[in-house]
CSV table of N, CA and C in Angstrom, one decimal:
chain,number,residue,atom,x,y,z
W,20,VAL,N,182.6,164.8,16.3
W,20,VAL,CA,181.8,163.8,17.4
W,20,VAL,C,180.9,164.8,18.3
W,21,LEU,N,181.3,166.1,18.6
W,21,LEU,CA,180.5,167.0,19.5
W,21,LEU,C,179.4,167.5,18.6
W,22,MET,N,179.5,167.7,17.2
W,22,MET,CA,178.5,168.3,16.6
W,22,MET,C,177.4,167.1,16.2
W,23,ILE,N,177.8,165.9,16.1
W,23,ILE,CA,176.9,164.9,15.9
W,23,ILE,C,176.2,164.7,17.4
W,24,LEU,N,176.8,164.7,18.3
W,24,LEU,CA,176.3,164.5,19.8
W,24,LEU,C,175.1,165.5,20.0
W,25,VAL,N,175.5,166.9,19.9
W,25,VAL,CA,174.7,168.2,20.1
W,25,VAL,C,173.4,167.9,19.1
W,26,THR,N,173.6,167.5,18.0
W,26,THR,CA,172.4,167.4,17.1
W,26,THR,C,171.5,166.2,17.4
W,27,SER,N,172.3,165.1,17.8
W,27,SER,CA,171.2,164.1,18.5
W,27,SER,C,170.5,164.4,19.7
W,28,LEU,N,171.1,165.2,20.4
W,28,LEU,CA,170.4,165.6,21.7
W,28,LEU,C,169.3,166.6,21.6
W,29,TYR,N,169.4,167.4,20.4
W,29,TYR,CA,168.4,168.3,20.1
W,29,TYR,C,167.1,167.6,19.7
W,30,THR,N,166.1,168.1,20.5
W,30,THR,CA,164.8,167.3,20.3
W,30,THR,C,163.6,168.2,19.3
W,31,GLY,N,164.0,169.2,19.0
W,31,GLY,CA,163.0,169.8,18.2
W,31,GLY,C,163.2,169.6,16.7
W,32,ALA,N,162.3,170.3,15.9
W,32,ALA,CA,162.5,169.9,14.5
W,32,ALA,C,164.0,170.3,14.0
W,33,LYS,N,164.3,169.5,13.1
W,33,LYS,CA,165.7,169.5,12.6
W,33,LYS,C,165.6,169.8,10.9
W,34,PHE,N,165.6,171.0,10.9
W,34,PHE,CA,165.6,171.9,9.4
W,34,PHE,C,166.9,171.5,8.8
W,35,PRO,N,167.0,171.2,7.4
W,35,PRO,CA,168.2,171.2,6.7
W,35,PRO,C,169.2,172.2,6.9
W,36,HIS,N,168.8,173.4,6.9
W,36,HIS,CA,169.6,174.5,7.2
W,36,HIS,C,170.5,174.5,8.6
W,37,TYR,N,169.8,173.7,9.5
W,37,TYR,CA,170.3,173.6,10.9
W,37,TYR,C,171.7,172.6,10.7
W,38,LEU,N,171.6,171.8,9.7
W,38,LEU,CA,172.8,170.8,9.6
W,38,LEU,C,173.8,171.4,8.5
W,39,SER,N,173.9,172.6,8.2
W,39,SER,CA,174.8,173.2,7.2
W,39,SER,C,176.3,173.1,7.6
W,40,THR,N,176.4,173.1,8.8
W,40,THR,CA,177.8,172.9,9.4
W,40,THR,C,178.3,171.5,9.0
W,41,PHE,N,177.5,170.6,8.9
W,41,PHE,CA,178.2,169.1,8.5
W,41,PHE,C,178.8,169.2,7.4
W,42,TYR,N,178.3,170.0,6.4
W,42,TYR,CA,178.8,170.1,4.9
W,42,TYR,C,180.3,170.5,5.0
W,43,ILE,N,180.7,171.5,6.0
W,43,ILE,CA,182.2,171.7,6.1
W,43,ILE,C,182.7,170.5,6.8
W,44,LEU,N,182.2,170.0,7.7
W,44,LEU,CA,182.8,168.6,8.4
W,44,LEU,C,183.1,167.6,7.4
W,45,PHE,N,182.1,167.4,6.4
W,45,PHE,CA,182.3,166.3,5.4
W,45,PHE,C,183.5,166.7,4.5
W,46,TYR,N,183.5,167.9,4.1
W,46,TYR,CA,184.9,168.3,3.2
W,46,TYR,C,186.2,168.1,4.0
W,47,THR,N,186.1,168.6,5.4
W,47,THR,CA,187.3,168.4,6.1
W,47,THR,C,187.8,166.9,6.2
W,48,ILE,N,186.8,165.9,6.6
W,48,ILE,CA,187.1,164.6,6.6
W,48,ILE,C,187.6,163.9,5.4
W,49,VAL,N,187.0,164.2,4.2
W,49,VAL,CA,187.3,163.8,2.8
W,49,VAL,C,188.7,164.3,2.6
W,50,SER,N,189.1,165.5,2.8
W,50,SER,CA,190.3,166.3,2.5
W,50,SER,C,191.4,165.4,3.5
W,51,TYR,N,191.1,165.2,4.6
W,51,TYR,CA,192.1,164.4,5.4
W,51,TYR,C,192.4,163.0,5.0
W,52,ILE,N,191.4,162.3,4.5
W,52,ILE,CA,191.4,161.0,4.0
W,52,ILE,C,192.1,161.0,2.7
W,53,VAL,N,191.9,161.9,1.7
W,53,VAL,CA,192.7,162.1,0.5
W,53,VAL,C,194.1,162.4,0.9
W,54,MET,N,194.5,163.2,1.9
W,54,MET,CA,195.9,163.6,2.2
W,54,MET,C,196.7,162.4,2.8
W,55,MET,N,196.0,161.5,3.6
W,55,MET,CA,196.5,160.2,4.1
W,55,MET,C,196.6,159.2,3.1
W,56,VAL,N,195.8,159.1,2.1
W,56,VAL,CA,195.7,157.8,1.1
W,56,VAL,C,196.7,158.0,0.3
W,57,SER,N,197.1,159.3,-0.3
W,57,SER,CA,198.1,159.4,-1.2
W,57,SER,C,199.0,160.6,-1.1
W,58,ARG,N,200.3,160.4,-1.4
W,58,ARG,CA,201.2,161.5,-1.3
W,58,ARG,C,201.5,162.0,-2.7
W,59,ASN,N,201.1,161.4,-3.7
W,59,ASN,CA,201.3,161.8,-5.1
W,59,ASN,C,200.3,162.7,-5.4
W,60,LYS,N,200.8,163.8,-6.1
W,60,LYS,CA,199.8,164.9,-6.4
W,60,LYS,C,199.0,164.6,-7.6
W,61,TRP,N,199.3,163.8,-8.5
W,61,TRP,CA,198.1,163.4,-9.5
W,61,TRP,C,197.2,162.5,-8.9
W,62,ALA,N,197.7,161.5,-8.3
W,62,ALA,CA,196.6,160.5,-7.5
W,62,ALA,C,195.7,161.3,-6.7
W,63,ARG,N,196.2,162.3,-5.8
W,63,ARG,CA,195.2,163.2,-5.0
W,63,ARG,C,194.3,163.7,-5.9
W,64,LEU,N,194.7,164.5,-7.1
W,64,LEU,CA,193.8,165.2,-7.8
W,64,LEU,C,192.8,164.4,-8.5
W,65,ALA,N,193.1,163.1,-8.9
W,65,ALA,CA,192.3,162.2,-9.4
W,65,ALA,C,191.2,161.8,-8.4
W,66,LEU,N,191.8,161.5,-7.2
W,66,LEU,CA,191.0,161.0,-5.9
W,66,LEU,C,189.7,162.1,-5.6
W,67,ILE,N,190.4,163.4,-5.6
W,67,ILE,CA,189.6,164.3,-5.3
W,67,ILE,C,188.5,164.8,-6.3
W,68,THR,N,188.7,164.6,-7.6
W,68,THR,CA,187.9,164.7,-8.7
W,68,THR,C,186.8,163.4,-8.5
W,69,VAL,N,187.2,162.4,-8.4
W,69,VAL,CA,186.3,161.2,-8.3
W,69,VAL,C,185.3,161.4,-7.0
W,70,VAL,N,185.8,161.8,-5.9
W,70,VAL,CA,185.0,162.2,-4.7
W,70,VAL,C,184.0,163.2,-5.0
W,71,MET,N,184.5,164.3,-5.5
W,71,MET,CA,183.6,165.5,-5.9
W,71,MET,C,182.6,165.2,-6.7
W,72,GLY,N,182.9,164.5,-7.8
W,72,GLY,CA,182.0,164.1,-8.9
W,72,GLY,C,181.0,163.2,-8.5
W,73,ALA,N,181.2,162.2,-7.6
W,73,ALA,CA,180.1,161.2,-6.9
W,73,ALA,C,179.5,161.9,-6.1
W,74,PHE,N,179.9,162.9,-5.4
W,74,PHE,CA,179.2,163.8,-4.4
W,74,PHE,C,178.1,164.5,-5.2
W,75,MET,N,178.6,165.3,-6.3
W,75,MET,CA,177.5,166.0,-7.1
W,75,MET,C,176.7,165.3,-7.7
W,76,PHE,N,177.0,164.1,-8.4
W,76,PHE,CA,176.1,163.1,-8.9
W,76,PHE,C,175.1,162.6,-7.9
W,77,LEU,N,175.3,162.4,-6.6
W,77,LEU,CA,174.5,161.8,-5.8
W,77,LEU,C,173.5,162.9,-5.3
W,78,GLN,N,174.1,164.2,-5.3
W,78,GLN,CA,173.3,165.2,-4.6
W,78,GLN,C,172.3,166.0,-5.6
W,79,ALA,N,172.4,165.8,-7.0
W,79,ALA,CA,171.8,166.4,-7.9
W,79,ALA,C,170.6,166.2,-7.9
W,80,PRO,N,169.8,165.2,-7.4
W,80,PRO,CA,168.5,165.1,-7.5
W,80,PRO,C,167.6,165.8,-6.3
W,81,ASN,N,168.4,166.2,-5.3
W,81,ASN,CA,168.1,167.1,-4.2
W,81,ASN,C,168.0,168.6,-4.7
W,82,TYR,N,168.5,168.9,-5.8
W,82,TYR,CA,168.5,170.2,-6.2
W,82,TYR,C,167.5,170.4,-7.2
W,83,ARG,N,166.3,170.6,-6.8
W,83,ARG,CA,165.1,170.8,-7.7
W,83,ARG,C,165.3,171.9,-8.7
W,84,PHE,N,165.9,172.9,-8.4
W,84,PHE,CA,166.0,173.9,-9.2
W,84,PHE,C,166.8,173.8,-10.6
W,85,LEU,N,167.5,172.6,-10.6
W,85,LEU,CA,168.2,172.1,-11.8
W,85,LEU,C,167.3,171.5,-12.9
W,86,TYR,N,166.2,171.1,-12.5
W,86,TYR,CA,165.3,170.2,-13.5
W,86,TYR,C,163.9,170.7,-13.3
W,87,GLU,N,163.5,171.6,-12.3
W,87,GLU,CA,162.1,172.0,-12.3
W,87,GLU,C,161.8,173.4,-12.6
W,88,ASN,N,160.6,173.8,-13.0
W,88,ASN,CA,160.3,175.1,-13.3
W,88,ASN,C,160.3,175.9,-11.9
W,89,PRO,N,160.6,177.2,-11.9
W,89,PRO,CA,160.7,177.9,-10.7
W,89,PRO,C,159.3,178.3,-10.2
W,90,SER,N,158.9,178.4,-9.0
W,90,SER,CA,157.9,178.8,-8.5
W,90,SER,C,157.4,180.1,-8.8
W,91,ARG,N,158.1,181.0,-9.0
W,91,ARG,CA,158.0,182.4,-9.5
W,91,ARG,C,157.1,183.1,-8.3
W,92,GLN,N,157.3,182.9,-7.1
W,92,GLN,CA,156.5,183.2,-6.1
W,92,GLN,C,156.4,185.0,-6.0
W,93,ILE,N,157.3,185.7,-6.2
W,93,ILE,CA,157.3,187.1,-6.4
W,93,ILE,C,156.5,187.5,-7.3
W,94,ALA,N,156.6,187.1,-8.6
W,94,ALA,CA,155.9,187.4,-9.8
W,94,ALA,C,154.5,187.0,-9.6
W,95,ARG,N,154.3,185.9,-9.0
W,95,ARG,CA,152.9,185.6,-8.8
W,95,ARG,C,152.2,186.2,-7.8
W,96,ALA,N,152.7,186.7,-6.8
W,96,ALA,CA,152.1,187.5,-5.7
W,96,ALA,C,151.9,188.9,-6.5
W,97,LYS,N,152.7,189.5,-7.4
W,97,LYS,CA,152.5,190.8,-8.1
W,97,LYS,C,151.3,190.6,-8.9
W,98,ASN,N,151.1,189.6,-9.6
W,98,ASN,CA,150.1,189.3,-10.6
W,98,ASN,C,148.7,189.1,-9.8
W,99,VAL,N,148.6,188.7,-8.7
W,99,VAL,CA,147.4,188.5,-7.9
W,99,VAL,C,147.0,189.8,-7.2
W,100,ALA,N,148.0,190.6,-6.8
W,100,ALA,CA,147.8,192.1,-6.4
W,100,ALA,C,147.5,192.9,-7.6
W,101,ASP,N,147.8,192.6,-8.7
W,101,ASP,CA,147.4,193.7,-9.9
W,101,ASP,C,145.9,193.3,-10.2
W,102,VAL,N,145.5,192.2,-10.0
W,102,VAL,CA,144.2,191.7,-10.1
W,102,VAL,C,143.2,192.3,-9.2
W,103,ILE,N,143.7,192.2,-7.9
W,103,ILE,CA,143.0,192.8,-6.9
W,103,ILE,C,142.9,194.2,-7.0
W,104,ALA,N,144.0,194.9,-7.0
W,104,ALA,CA,144.1,196.5,-7.4
W,104,ALA,C,143.1,197.0,-8.5
W,105,LYS,N,143.1,196.2,-9.6
W,105,LYS,CA,142.2,196.5,-10.7
W,105,LYS,C,140.8,196.4,-10.4
W,106,ASN,N,140.4,195.4,-9.5
W,106,ASN,CA,138.9,195.3,-9.3
W,106,ASN,C,138.4,195.8,-8.0
W,107,THR,N,139.2,196.5,-7.4
W,107,THR,CA,138.6,197.1,-6.1
W,107,THR,C,137.9,198.3,-6.4
W,108,ASP,N,136.7,198.7,-5.7
W,108,ASP,CA,136.2,200.0,-6.2
W,108,ASP,C,136.0,200.6,-4.7
W,109,SER,N,136.7,200.3,-3.8
W,109,SER,CA,136.8,201.2,-2.6
W,109,SER,C,138.2,201.2,-2.1
W,110,SER,N,138.4,202.1,-1.4
W,110,SER,CA,139.6,202.4,-0.5
W,110,SER,C,139.6,201.7,0.7
W,111,SER,N,138.6,201.0,1.1
W,111,SER,CA,138.4,200.3,2.5
W,111,SER,C,138.2,198.7,2.1
W,112,TYR,N,139.1,198.0,1.7
W,112,TYR,CA,139.0,196.6,1.6
W,112,TYR,C,140.1,195.8,2.4
W,113,ARG,N,139.6,194.7,2.5
W,113,ARG,CA,140.3,193.5,3.2
W,113,ARG,C,140.7,192.5,2.3
W,114,ILE,N,141.9,191.8,2.6
W,114,ILE,CA,142.3,190.6,1.8
W,114,ILE,C,142.7,189.3,2.9
W,115,THR,N,142.5,188.2,2.5
W,115,THR,CA,142.7,187.1,3.0
W,115,THR,C,143.1,186.0,1.9
W,116,ALA,N,143.3,184.7,2.6
W,116,ALA,CA,143.8,183.9,1.4
W,116,ALA,C,143.4,182.4,2.3
W,117,LEU,N,142.9,181.5,1.3
W,117,LEU,CA,142.8,180.2,1.8
W,117,LEU,C,143.6,179.0,0.9
W,118,PRO,N,144.2,178.2,1.3
W,118,PRO,CA,144.4,177.8,2.7
W,118,PRO,C,145.0,178.8,3.6
W,119,GLU,N,144.6,179.0,4.8
W,119,GLU,CA,145.1,180.0,5.5
W,119,GLU,C,146.5,179.7,6.1
W,120,GLN,N,147.0,178.8,6.1
W,120,GLN,CA,148.4,178.4,6.5
W,120,GLN,C,149.4,179.2,5.7
W,121,TYR,N,149.1,179.5,4.4
W,121,TYR,CA,150.0,180.3,3.6
W,121,TYR,C,149.6,181.8,3.9
W,122,ALA,N,148.4,182.1,4.2
W,122,ALA,CA,148.1,183.6,4.6
W,122,ALA,C,148.2,184.4,3.2
W,123,SER,N,148.0,185.6,3.5
W,123,SER,CA,147.9,186.6,2.4
W,123,SER,C,149.0,187.7,2.4
W,124,TYR,N,150.0,187.2,3.2
W,124,TYR,CA,151.0,188.3,3.6
W,124,TYR,C,151.9,188.6,2.2
W,125,SER,N,152.0,187.7,1.2
W,125,SER,CA,152.9,188.0,0.1
W,125,SER,C,151.8,189.2,-0.9
W,126,TYR,N,150.7,188.8,-1.1
W,126,TYR,CA,149.8,189.6,-1.8
W,126,TYR,C,149.4,190.8,-1.0
W,127,ARG,N,149.4,191.0,0.4
W,127,ARG,CA,149.2,192.3,1.0
W,127,ARG,C,150.4,193.2,0.9
W,128,TYR,N,151.7,192.3,1.0
W,128,TYR,CA,153.0,193.4,0.7
W,128,TYR,C,152.9,193.7,-0.6
W,129,MET,N,152.5,193.2,-1.8
W,129,MET,CA,152.6,193.8,-3.1
W,129,MET,C,151.6,194.8,-3.2
W,130,LEU,N,150.4,194.7,-2.7
W,130,LEU,CA,149.5,195.8,-2.6
W,130,LEU,C,149.8,197.0,-1.8
W,131,ILE,N,150.6,196.8,-0.7
W,131,ILE,CA,150.9,197.8,0.0
W,131,ILE,C,152.1,198.6,-0.7
W,132,ALA,N,153.1,197.9,-1.3
W,132,ALA,CA,154.1,198.5,-2.1
W,132,ALA,C,153.8,199.2,-3.4
W,133,TYR,N,152.8,198.7,-4.1
W,133,TYR,CA,152.5,199.1,-5.5
W,133,TYR,C,151.1,199.9,-5.6
W,134,TYR,N,150.3,199.6,-4.6
W,134,TYR,CA,149.0,200.2,-4.9
W,134,TYR,C,148.5,200.7,-3.4
W,135,GLN,N,147.0,200.7,-3.3
W,135,GLN,CA,146.6,201.3,-1.9
W,135,GLN,C,146.5,200.1,-1.0
W,136,SER,N,147.0,200.5,0.3
W,136,SER,CA,146.9,199.3,1.3
W,136,SER,C,145.6,198.8,1.7
W,137,PRO,N,145.5,197.5,1.9
W,137,PRO,CA,144.2,197.0,2.4
W,137,PRO,C,144.2,197.2,4.0
W,138,ILE,N,143.0,197.1,4.6
W,138,ILE,CA,142.9,197.2,5.9
W,138,ILE,C,143.8,196.1,6.6
W,139,ASP,N,144.5,196.7,7.6
W,139,ASP,CA,145.4,195.7,8.3
W,139,ASP,C,144.7,194.4,8.9
W,140,SER,N,145.2,193.3,8.7
W,140,SER,CA,144.5,192.0,9.1
W,140,SER,C,144.3,192.1,10.8
W,141,GLU,N,145.1,192.7,11.3
W,141,GLU,CA,144.9,192.7,12.6
W,141,GLU,C,143.9,193.9,13.5
W,142,ASN,N,143.3,194.6,12.5
W,142,ASN,CA,142.4,195.5,12.7
W,142,ASN,C,141.0,194.7,12.9
W,143,LYS,N,140.6,194.6,14.2
W,143,LYS,CA,139.4,193.9,14.5
W,143,LYS,C,138.1,194.9,14.6
W,144,HIS,N,138.3,196.1,14.2
W,144,HIS,CA,137.2,197.0,14.3
W,144,HIS,C,136.7,197.4,13.0
W,145,GLU,N,137.4,197.7,12.0
W,145,GLU,CA,137.0,198.1,10.5
W,145,GLU,C,136.7,197.0,9.8
W,146,ARG,N,135.6,196.6,9.3
W,146,ARG,CA,135.2,195.4,8.3
W,146,ARG,C,135.5,195.8,7.0
W,147,GLY,N,135.4,197.1,6.6
W,147,GLY,CA,135.8,197.3,5.2
W,147,GLY,C,134.5,197.1,4.2
W,148,ASP,N,134.6,197.6,2.9
W,148,ASP,CA,133.5,197.5,2.1
W,148,ASP,C,133.5,196.4,1.2
W,149,GLU,N,134.9,195.9,0.9
W,149,GLU,CA,134.9,194.6,0.2
W,149,GLU,C,136.1,193.7,0.7
W,150,LEU,N,135.9,192.6,0.5
W,150,LEU,CA,136.8,191.3,0.9
W,150,LEU,C,137.2,190.5,-0.2
W,151,PHE,N,138.7,190.5,-0.5
W,151,PHE,CA,139.2,189.7,-1.6
W,151,PHE,C,139.7,188.5,-1.0
W,152,VAL,N,139.4,187.2,-1.4
W,152,VAL,CA,139.7,185.9,-0.8
W,152,VAL,C,140.6,185.4,-2.0
W,153,VAL,N,141.7,185.2,-1.8
W,153,VAL,CA,142.7,184.5,-2.7
W,153,VAL,C,142.8,182.9,-2.5
W,154,CYS,N,142.2,182.1,-3.4
W,154,CYS,CA,142.3,180.8,-3.2
W,154,CYS,C,143.2,180.1,-4.1
W,155,GLU,N,144.2,179.5,-3.4
W,155,GLU,CA,145.3,178.7,-4.1
W,155,GLU,C,145.0,177.3,-4.5
W,156,GLN,N,143.9,176.9,-4.0
W,156,GLN,CA,143.5,175.4,-4.5
W,156,GLN,C,141.8,175.9,-4.6
W,157,GLU,N,141.1,174.7,-4.8
W,157,GLU,CA,139.7,174.8,-4.9
W,157,GLU,C,139.0,175.1,-3.6
W,158,CYS,N,138.2,176.2,-3.5
W,158,CYS,CA,137.5,176.5,-2.2
W,158,CYS,C,136.3,177.3,-2.2
W,159,ASP,N,135.6,177.4,-1.4
W,159,ASP,CA,134.3,178.1,-1.4
W,159,ASP,C,134.4,179.1,-0.3
W,160,PRO,N,134.7,180.4,-0.5
W,160,PRO,CA,134.9,181.3,0.7
W,160,PRO,C,133.8,181.4,1.2
W,161,ARG,N,132.7,181.6,0.7
W,161,ARG,CA,131.2,182.0,1.4
W,161,ARG,C,131.1,181.0,2.5
W,162,SER,N,131.4,179.7,2.5
W,162,SER,CA,131.2,178.6,3.3
W,162,SER,C,132.0,178.4,4.3
W,163,SER,N,133.4,179.3,4.2
W,163,SER,CA,134.7,179.0,5.0
W,163,SER,C,134.4,179.6,6.5
W,164,PRO,N,134.7,178.7,7.4
W,164,PRO,CA,134.8,179.2,8.8
W,164,PRO,C,135.9,180.2,9.3
W,165,LEU,N,136.8,180.6,8.0
W,165,LEU,CA,137.9,181.4,8.5
W,165,LEU,C,137.4,182.7,9.3
W,166,TRP,N,138.1,183.1,10.2
W,166,TRP,CA,137.7,184.5,11.1
W,166,TRP,C,137.6,185.6,10.1
W,167,ASP,N,138.4,186.0,9.5
W,167,ASP,CA,138.4,187.0,8.5
W,167,ASP,C,137.3,187.1,7.5
W,168,ILE,N,136.8,186.1,7.2
W,168,ILE,CA,135.5,185.9,6.3
W,168,ILE,C,134.1,186.0,7.2
W,169,ALA,N,134.1,185.4,8.3
W,169,ALA,CA,133.0,185.4,9.2
W,169,ALA,C,132.9,186.7,9.6
W,170,PHE,N,134.0,187.6,10.1
W,170,PHE,CA,134.0,189.0,10.6
W,170,PHE,C,133.5,189.6,9.5
W,171,PHE,N,133.9,189.7,8.3
W,171,PHE,CA,133.3,190.4,7.3
W,171,PHE,C,131.7,190.3,6.9
W,172,SER,N,131.4,189.0,7.0
W,172,SER,CA,130.0,188.6,6.7
W,172,SER,C,129.5,189.1,5.5
W,173,PRO,N,130.2,188.3,4.3
W,173,PRO,CA,129.8,188.8,3.0
W,173,PRO,C,128.2,188.1,2.7
W,174,GLU,N,127.6,189.0,1.9
W,174,GLU,CA,126.3,188.8,1.6
W,174,GLU,C,126.3,188.1,-0.1
W,175,LYS,N,127.3,188.8,-0.8
W,175,LYS,CA,127.2,188.1,-2.1
W,175,LYS,C,128.6,188.3,-2.7
W,176,THR,N,128.9,187.5,-3.8
W,176,THR,CA,130.3,187.3,-4.6
W,176,THR,C,130.0,188.2,-5.6
W,177,ALA,N,130.8,189.2,-5.6
W,177,ALA,CA,130.8,190.5,-6.6
W,177,ALA,C,131.5,190.2,-8.0
W,178,GLY,N,132.5,189.3,-7.9
W,178,GLY,CA,133.2,188.8,-8.7
W,178,GLY,C,134.2,187.7,-8.5
W,179,ILE,N,134.5,187.0,-9.6
W,179,ILE,CA,135.6,185.9,-9.5
W,179,ILE,C,136.6,186.0,-10.6
W,180,TYR,N,137.9,186.3,-10.3
W,180,TYR,CA,139.0,186.6,-11.1
W,180,TYR,C,140.0,185.5,-11.2
W,181,HIS,N,140.7,185.3,-12.0
W,181,HIS,CA,141.8,184.2,-12.0
W,181,HIS,C,143.0,184.9,-12.4
W,182,ALA,N,144.1,184.5,-11.7
W,182,ALA,CA,145.4,185.2,-11.7
W,182,ALA,C,146.5,184.2,-11.4
W,183,ASP,N,147.3,183.8,-12.5
W,183,ASP,CA,148.4,183.0,-12.2
W,183,ASP,C,148.1,181.8,-11.4
W,184,GLY,N,147.2,181.0,-11.7
W,184,GLY,CA,147.1,179.8,-11.0
W,184,GLY,C,146.1,180.0,-9.6
W,185,ALA,N,145.8,181.2,-9.2
W,185,ALA,CA,145.0,181.4,-8.1
W,185,ALA,C,143.6,181.9,-8.5
W,186,THR,N,142.6,181.6,-7.7
W,186,THR,CA,141.2,182.3,-8.1
W,186,THR,C,140.9,183.2,-7.0
W,187,VAL,N,140.5,184.4,-7.3
W,187,VAL,CA,140.5,185.8,-6.4
W,187,VAL,C,138.9,185.8,-6.4
W,188,TYR,N,138.3,185.9,-5.3
W,188,TYR,CA,137.0,186.1,-5.1
W,188,TYR,C,136.6,187.4,-4.4
W,189,LYS,N,135.9,188.4,-4.9
W,189,LYS,CA,135.5,189.6,-4.5
W,189,LYS,C,134.2,189.5,-3.7
W,190,LEU,N,134.1,189.7,-2.5
W,190,LEU,CA,132.8,189.4,-1.9
W,190,LEU,C,132.4,190.8,-1.1
W,191,THR,N,131.2,191.1,-1.1
W,191,THR,CA,130.9,192.4,-0.6
W,191,THR,C,129.5,192.1,0.3
W,192,ARG,N,129.2,193.3,0.9
W,192,ARG,CA,128.0,193.2,2.0
W,192,ARG,C,126.8,193.9,1.3
């Protein structure tokens, strides 16, 4: 009751992992009910099997990893970083991504870990010689109002590359 009360009074966003303690509560309540309903060992085992089977059957649609292809986020970021590293002509380059809500951090990490580091996105003084824009959807980076692109002030698109479902634009001045 206390867990339900605290959760209902919390006004912020309720993410599924906030409610993970309720799973333990569910099993505790079901165990208590099973113990109260039947004193017979075999009846208890059958009841537990039915309850667990029903629970797993009802929860299976929520576990997308059982029936969907994985997103391969790490391999995807590495493939995009490979394309950027192979096509850069300068040691002074920047990287950004569109849509910006996902940003370029996964690609930036792979470039730092395996290749030469791009200019830090927080560096507001060095524009660099090249800007790589990773588009995960259809986009036109030259007309984007994103600060990283406006700060770089590109003059031409030096290359367009495709990597694992993303389009990488190489912009230069």
